[in-house]
XYZ file of N, CA, C and O in Angstrom:
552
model
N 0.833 -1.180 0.000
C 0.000 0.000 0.000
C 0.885 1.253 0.000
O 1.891 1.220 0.709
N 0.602 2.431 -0.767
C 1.630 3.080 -1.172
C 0.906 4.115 0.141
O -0.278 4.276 0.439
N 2.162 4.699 0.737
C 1.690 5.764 1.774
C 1.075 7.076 0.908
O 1.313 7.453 -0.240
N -0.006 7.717 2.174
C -0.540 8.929 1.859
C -0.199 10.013 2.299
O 0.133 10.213 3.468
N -0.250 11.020 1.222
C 0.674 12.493 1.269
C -0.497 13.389 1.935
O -1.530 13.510 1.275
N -0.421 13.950 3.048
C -1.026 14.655 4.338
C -0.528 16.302 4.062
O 0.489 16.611 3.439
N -1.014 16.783 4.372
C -1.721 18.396 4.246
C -1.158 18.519 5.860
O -1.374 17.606 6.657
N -0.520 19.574 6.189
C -0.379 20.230 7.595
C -1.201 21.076 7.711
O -1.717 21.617 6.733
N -1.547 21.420 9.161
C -2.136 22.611 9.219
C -1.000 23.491 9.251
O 0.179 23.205 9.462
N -1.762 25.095 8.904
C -0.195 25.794 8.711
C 0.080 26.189 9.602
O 1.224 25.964 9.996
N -0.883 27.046 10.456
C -0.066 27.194 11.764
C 1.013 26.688 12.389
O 2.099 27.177 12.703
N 0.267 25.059 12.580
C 0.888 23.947 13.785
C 2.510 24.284 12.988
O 3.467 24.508 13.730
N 2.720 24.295 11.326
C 4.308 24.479 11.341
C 4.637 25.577 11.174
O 5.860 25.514 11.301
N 4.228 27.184 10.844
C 4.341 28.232 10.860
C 5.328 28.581 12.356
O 6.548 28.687 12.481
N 4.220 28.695 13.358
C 4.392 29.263 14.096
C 5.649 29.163 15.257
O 6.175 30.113 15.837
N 5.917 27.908 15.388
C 7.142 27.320 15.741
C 8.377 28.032 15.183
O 9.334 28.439 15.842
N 8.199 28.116 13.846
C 9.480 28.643 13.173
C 9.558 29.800 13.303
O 10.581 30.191 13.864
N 8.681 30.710 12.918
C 8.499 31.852 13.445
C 9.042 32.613 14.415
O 9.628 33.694 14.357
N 8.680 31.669 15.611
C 9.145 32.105 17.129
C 10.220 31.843 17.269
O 10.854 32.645 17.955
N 10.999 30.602 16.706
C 12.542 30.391 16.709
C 13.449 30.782 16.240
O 14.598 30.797 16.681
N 12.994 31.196 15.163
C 14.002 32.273 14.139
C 13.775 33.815 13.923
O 14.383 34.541 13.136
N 12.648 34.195 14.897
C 12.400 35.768 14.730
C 11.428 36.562 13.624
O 11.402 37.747 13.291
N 10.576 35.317 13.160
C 10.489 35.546 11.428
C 8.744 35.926 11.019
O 7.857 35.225 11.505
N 8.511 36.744 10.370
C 7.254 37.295 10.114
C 6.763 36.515 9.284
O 7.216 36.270 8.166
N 5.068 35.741 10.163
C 4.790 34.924 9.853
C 3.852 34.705 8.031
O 3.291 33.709 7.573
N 4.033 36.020 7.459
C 3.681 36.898 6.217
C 4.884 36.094 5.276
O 4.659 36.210 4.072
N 5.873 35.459 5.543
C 6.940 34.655 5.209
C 6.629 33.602 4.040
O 6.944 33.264 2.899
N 5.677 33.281 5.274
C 5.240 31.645 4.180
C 3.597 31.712 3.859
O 2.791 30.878 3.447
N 3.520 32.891 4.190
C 1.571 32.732 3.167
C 1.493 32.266 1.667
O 0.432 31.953 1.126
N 2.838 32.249 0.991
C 2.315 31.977 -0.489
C 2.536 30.122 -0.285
O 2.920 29.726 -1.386
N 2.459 29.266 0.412
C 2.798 27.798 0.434
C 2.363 27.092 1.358
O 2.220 27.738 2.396
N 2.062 25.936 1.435
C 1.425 24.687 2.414
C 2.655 24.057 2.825
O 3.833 24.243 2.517
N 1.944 23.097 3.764
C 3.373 21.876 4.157
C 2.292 21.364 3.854
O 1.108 21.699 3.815
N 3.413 19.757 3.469
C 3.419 18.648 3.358
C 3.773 17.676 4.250
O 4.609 18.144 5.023
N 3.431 16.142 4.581
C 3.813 14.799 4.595
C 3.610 14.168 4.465
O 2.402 14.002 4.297
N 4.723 12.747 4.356
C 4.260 11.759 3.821
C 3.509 10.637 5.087
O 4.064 10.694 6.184
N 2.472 9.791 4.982
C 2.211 9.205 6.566
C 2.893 7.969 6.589
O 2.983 7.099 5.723
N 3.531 8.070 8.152
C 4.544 7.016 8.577
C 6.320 7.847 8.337
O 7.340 7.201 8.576
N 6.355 9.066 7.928
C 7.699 9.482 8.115
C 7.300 10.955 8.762
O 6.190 11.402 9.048
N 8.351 11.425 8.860
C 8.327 12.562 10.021
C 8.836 13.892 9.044
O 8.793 14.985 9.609
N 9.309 13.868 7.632
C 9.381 14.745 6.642
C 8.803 15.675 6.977
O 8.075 15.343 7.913
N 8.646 17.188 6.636
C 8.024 17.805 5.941
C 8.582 18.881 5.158
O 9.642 19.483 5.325
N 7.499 19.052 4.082
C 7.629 19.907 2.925
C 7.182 20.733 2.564
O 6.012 20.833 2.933
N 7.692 21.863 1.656
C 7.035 23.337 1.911
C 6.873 22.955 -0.242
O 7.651 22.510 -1.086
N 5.459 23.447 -0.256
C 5.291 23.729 -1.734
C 4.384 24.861 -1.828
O 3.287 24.795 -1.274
N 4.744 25.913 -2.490
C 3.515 26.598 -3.202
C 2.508 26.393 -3.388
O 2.121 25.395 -3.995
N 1.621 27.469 -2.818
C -0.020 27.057 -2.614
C -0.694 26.866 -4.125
O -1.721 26.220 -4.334
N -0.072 27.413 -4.924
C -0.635 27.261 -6.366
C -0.562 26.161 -6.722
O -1.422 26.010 -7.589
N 0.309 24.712 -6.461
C 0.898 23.860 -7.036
C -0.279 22.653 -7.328
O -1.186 22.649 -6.495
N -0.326 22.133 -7.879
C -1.308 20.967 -7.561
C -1.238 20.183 -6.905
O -0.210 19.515 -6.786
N -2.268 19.991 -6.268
C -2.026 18.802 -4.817
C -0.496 17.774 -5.375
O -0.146 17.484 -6.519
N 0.229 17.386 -3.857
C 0.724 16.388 -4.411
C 0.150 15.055 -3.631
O -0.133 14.828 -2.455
N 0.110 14.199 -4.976
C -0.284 12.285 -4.318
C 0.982 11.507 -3.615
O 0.867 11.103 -2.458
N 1.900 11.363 -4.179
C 2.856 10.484 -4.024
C 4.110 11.388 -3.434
O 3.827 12.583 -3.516
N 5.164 11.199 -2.975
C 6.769 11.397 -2.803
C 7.187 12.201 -3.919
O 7.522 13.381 -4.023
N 7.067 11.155 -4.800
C 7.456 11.861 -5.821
C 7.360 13.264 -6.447
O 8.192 13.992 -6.989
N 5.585 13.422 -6.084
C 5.527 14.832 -6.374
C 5.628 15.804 -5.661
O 5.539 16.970 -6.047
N 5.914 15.267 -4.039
C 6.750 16.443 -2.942
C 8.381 16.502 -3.622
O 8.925 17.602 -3.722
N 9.001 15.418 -4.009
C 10.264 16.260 -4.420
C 10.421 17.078 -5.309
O 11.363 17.849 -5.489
N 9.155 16.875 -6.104
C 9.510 17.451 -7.747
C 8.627 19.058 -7.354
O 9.042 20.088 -7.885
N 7.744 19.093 -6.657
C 7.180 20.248 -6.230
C 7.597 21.453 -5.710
O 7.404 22.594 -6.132
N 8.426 20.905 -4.363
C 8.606 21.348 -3.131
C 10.105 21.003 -2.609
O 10.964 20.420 -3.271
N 10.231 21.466 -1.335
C 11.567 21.195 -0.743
C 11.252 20.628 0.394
O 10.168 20.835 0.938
N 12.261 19.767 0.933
C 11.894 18.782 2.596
C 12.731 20.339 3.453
O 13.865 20.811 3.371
N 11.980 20.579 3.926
C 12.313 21.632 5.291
C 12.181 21.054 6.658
O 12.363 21.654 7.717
N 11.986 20.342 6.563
C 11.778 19.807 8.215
C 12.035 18.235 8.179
O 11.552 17.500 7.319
N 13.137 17.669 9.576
C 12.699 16.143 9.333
C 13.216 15.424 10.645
O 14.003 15.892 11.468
N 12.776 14.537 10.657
C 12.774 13.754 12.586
C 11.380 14.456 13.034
O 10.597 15.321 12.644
N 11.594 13.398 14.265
C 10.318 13.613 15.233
C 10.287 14.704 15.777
O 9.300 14.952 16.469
N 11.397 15.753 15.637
C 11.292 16.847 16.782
C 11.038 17.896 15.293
O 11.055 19.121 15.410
N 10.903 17.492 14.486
C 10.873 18.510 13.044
C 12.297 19.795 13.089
O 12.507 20.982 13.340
N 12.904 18.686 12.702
C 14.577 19.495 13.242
C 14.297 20.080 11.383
O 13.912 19.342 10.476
N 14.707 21.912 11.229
C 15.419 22.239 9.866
C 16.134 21.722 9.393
O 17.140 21.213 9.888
N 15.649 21.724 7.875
C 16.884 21.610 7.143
C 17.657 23.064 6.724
O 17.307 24.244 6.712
N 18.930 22.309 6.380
C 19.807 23.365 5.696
C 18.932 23.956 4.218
O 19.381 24.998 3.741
N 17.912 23.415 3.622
C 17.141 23.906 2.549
C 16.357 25.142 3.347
O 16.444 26.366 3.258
N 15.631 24.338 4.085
C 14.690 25.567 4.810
C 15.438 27.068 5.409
O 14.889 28.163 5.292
N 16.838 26.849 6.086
C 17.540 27.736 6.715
C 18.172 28.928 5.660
O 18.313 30.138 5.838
N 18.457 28.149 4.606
C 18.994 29.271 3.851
C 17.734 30.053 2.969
O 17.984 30.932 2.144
N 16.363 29.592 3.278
C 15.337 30.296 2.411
C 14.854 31.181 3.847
O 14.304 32.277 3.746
N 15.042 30.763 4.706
C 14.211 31.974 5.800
C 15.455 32.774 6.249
O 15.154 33.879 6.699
N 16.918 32.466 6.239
C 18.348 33.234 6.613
C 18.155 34.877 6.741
O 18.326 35.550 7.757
N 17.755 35.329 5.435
C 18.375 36.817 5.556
C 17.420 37.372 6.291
O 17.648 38.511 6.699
N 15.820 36.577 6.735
C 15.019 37.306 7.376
C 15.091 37.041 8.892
O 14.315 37.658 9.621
N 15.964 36.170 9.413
C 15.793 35.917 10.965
C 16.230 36.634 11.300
O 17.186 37.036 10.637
N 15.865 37.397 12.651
C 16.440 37.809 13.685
C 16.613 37.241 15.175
O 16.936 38.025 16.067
N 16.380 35.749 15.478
C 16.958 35.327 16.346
C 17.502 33.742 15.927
O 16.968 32.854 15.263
N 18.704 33.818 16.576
C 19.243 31.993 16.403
C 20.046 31.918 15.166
O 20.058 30.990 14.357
N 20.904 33.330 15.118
C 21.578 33.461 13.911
C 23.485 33.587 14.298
O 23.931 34.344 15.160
N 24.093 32.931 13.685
C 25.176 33.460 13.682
C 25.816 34.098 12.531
O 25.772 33.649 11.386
N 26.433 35.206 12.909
C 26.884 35.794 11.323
C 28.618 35.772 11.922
O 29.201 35.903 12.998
N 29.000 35.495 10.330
C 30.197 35.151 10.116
C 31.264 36.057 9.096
O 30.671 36.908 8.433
N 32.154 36.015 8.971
C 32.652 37.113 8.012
C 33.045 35.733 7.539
O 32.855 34.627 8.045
N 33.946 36.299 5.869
C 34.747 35.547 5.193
C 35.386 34.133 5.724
O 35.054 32.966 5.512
N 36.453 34.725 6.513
C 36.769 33.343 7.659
C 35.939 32.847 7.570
O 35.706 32.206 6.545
N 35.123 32.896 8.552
C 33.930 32.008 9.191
C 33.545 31.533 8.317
O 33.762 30.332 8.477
N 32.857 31.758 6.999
C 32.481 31.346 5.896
C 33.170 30.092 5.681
O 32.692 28.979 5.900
N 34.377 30.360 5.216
C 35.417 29.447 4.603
C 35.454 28.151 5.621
O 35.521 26.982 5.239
N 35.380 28.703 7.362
C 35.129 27.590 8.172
C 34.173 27.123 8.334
O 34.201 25.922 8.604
N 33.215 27.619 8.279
C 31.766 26.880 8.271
C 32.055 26.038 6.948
O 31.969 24.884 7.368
N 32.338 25.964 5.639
C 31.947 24.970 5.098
C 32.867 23.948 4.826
O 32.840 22.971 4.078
N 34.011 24.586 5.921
C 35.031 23.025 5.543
C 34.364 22.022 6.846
O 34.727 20.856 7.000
N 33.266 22.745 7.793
C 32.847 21.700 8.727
C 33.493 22.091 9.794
O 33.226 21.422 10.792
N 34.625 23.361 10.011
C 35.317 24.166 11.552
C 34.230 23.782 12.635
O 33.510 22.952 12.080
N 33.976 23.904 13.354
C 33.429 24.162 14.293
C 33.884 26.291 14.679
O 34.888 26.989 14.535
N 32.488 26.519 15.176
C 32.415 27.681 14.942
C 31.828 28.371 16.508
O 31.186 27.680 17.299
N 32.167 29.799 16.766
C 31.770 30.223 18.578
C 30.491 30.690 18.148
O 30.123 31.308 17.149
N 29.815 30.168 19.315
C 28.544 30.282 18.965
C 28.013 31.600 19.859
O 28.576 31.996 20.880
N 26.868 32.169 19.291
C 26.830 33.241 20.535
C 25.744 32.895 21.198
O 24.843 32.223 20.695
N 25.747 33.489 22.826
C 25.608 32.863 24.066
C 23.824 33.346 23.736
O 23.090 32.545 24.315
N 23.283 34.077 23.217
C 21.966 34.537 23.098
C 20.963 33.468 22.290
O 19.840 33.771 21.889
N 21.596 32.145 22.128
C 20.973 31.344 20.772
C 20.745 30.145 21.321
O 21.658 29.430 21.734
N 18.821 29.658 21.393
C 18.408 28.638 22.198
C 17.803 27.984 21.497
O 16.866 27.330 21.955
N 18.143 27.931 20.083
C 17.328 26.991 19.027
C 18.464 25.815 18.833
O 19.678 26.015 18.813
N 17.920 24.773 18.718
C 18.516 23.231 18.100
C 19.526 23.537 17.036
O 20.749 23.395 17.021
N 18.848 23.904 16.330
C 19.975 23.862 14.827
C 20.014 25.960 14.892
O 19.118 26.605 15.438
N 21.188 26.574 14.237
C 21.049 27.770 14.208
C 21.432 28.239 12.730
O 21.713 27.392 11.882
N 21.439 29.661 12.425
C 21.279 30.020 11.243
C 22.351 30.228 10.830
O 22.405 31.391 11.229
N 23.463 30.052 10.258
C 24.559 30.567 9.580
C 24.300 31.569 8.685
O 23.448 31.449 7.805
N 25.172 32.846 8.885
C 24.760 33.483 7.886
C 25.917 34.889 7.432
O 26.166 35.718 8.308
N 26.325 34.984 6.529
C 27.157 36.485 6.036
C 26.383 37.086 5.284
O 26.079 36.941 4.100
N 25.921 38.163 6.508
C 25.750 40.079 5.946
C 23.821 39.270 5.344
O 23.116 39.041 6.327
N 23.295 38.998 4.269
C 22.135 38.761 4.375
C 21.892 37.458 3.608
O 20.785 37.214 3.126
N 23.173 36.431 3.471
C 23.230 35.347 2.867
C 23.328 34.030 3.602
O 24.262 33.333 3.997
N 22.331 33.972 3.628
C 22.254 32.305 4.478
C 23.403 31.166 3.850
O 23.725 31.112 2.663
N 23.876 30.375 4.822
C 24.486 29.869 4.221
C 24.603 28.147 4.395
O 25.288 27.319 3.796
N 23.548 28.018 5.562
C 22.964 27.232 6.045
C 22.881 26.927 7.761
O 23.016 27.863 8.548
N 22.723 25.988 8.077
C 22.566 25.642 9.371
C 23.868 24.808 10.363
O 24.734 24.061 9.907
N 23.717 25.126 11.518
C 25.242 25.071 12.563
C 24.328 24.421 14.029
O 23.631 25.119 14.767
N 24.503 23.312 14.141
C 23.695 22.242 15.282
C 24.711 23.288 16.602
O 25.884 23.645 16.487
N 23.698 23.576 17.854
C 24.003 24.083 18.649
C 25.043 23.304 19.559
O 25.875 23.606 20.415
N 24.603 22.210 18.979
C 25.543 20.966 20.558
C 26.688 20.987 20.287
O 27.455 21.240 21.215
N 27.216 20.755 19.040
C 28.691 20.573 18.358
C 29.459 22.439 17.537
O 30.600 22.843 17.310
N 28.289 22.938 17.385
C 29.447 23.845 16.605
C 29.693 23.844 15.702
O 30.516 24.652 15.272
N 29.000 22.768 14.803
C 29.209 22.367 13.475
C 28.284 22.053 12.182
O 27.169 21.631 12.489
N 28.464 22.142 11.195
C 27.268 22.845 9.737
C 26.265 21.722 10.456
O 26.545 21.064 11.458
N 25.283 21.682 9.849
C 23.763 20.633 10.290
C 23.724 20.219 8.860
O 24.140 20.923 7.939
N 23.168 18.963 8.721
C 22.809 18.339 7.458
C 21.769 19.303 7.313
O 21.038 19.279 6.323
């Protein structure tokens, strides 16, 4: 039996992110989430798009922004909401840059209580930095 592709409410994933990253929730009015049932995915597609049935048409649609049970970001999602957060961000100059993507471990600043955090130079996301280690996030 092929699993069924589930509709979020938007709030329930809006608002979370919102509050964690600082971010005006006017952000994501043009798009729905997605999942698939029996995985913990989710996916952001354009509200225009045509429903999707299968997997298939969440990848070909949309992007996986969220995944695990705790709906940990992805590095997709982080660098599309980046230049607008204002909390749970670290900004980096050049260096930092260059170390963030060889995988450095990076100082984190002491004001930042989100799971995964925002990497970012000047208004360019560049992805996500797991709070525990210091280091890029899948």
């Amino acid at each position: 039996m092929t699993p069924r592709v589930l509709s979020l409410p938007f709030r329930e994933v809006v608002d979370p992110v919102c509050e964690v990253y600082g971010l005006p929730r006017g952000l994501f009015n043009d798009f729905c989430f997605w999942t698939v049932e029996g995985t913990h995915d989710l996916y952001l597609v354009p509200a225009g798009a045509n429903h999707p049935t299968t997997l298939r048409d969440l990848d070909e649609l949309g992007h996986r922004v969220c995944t695990g049970p705790e709906r940990r970001p992805t590095s997709t999602l982080l660098k599309m909401i980046g230049a607008d957060a204002r909390r749970n961000v670290v900004e980096v100059d050049a260096d930092g840059e260059v170390r963030f993507n060889r995988g450095e471990v990076l100082e984190l600043p002491e004001d930042c209580d989100a799971t995964v955090l925002i990497v970012r130079r000047g208004r360019h996301a560049l992805g996500g930095l797991t709070r525990l280690t210091g280091r890029s996030a899948p």
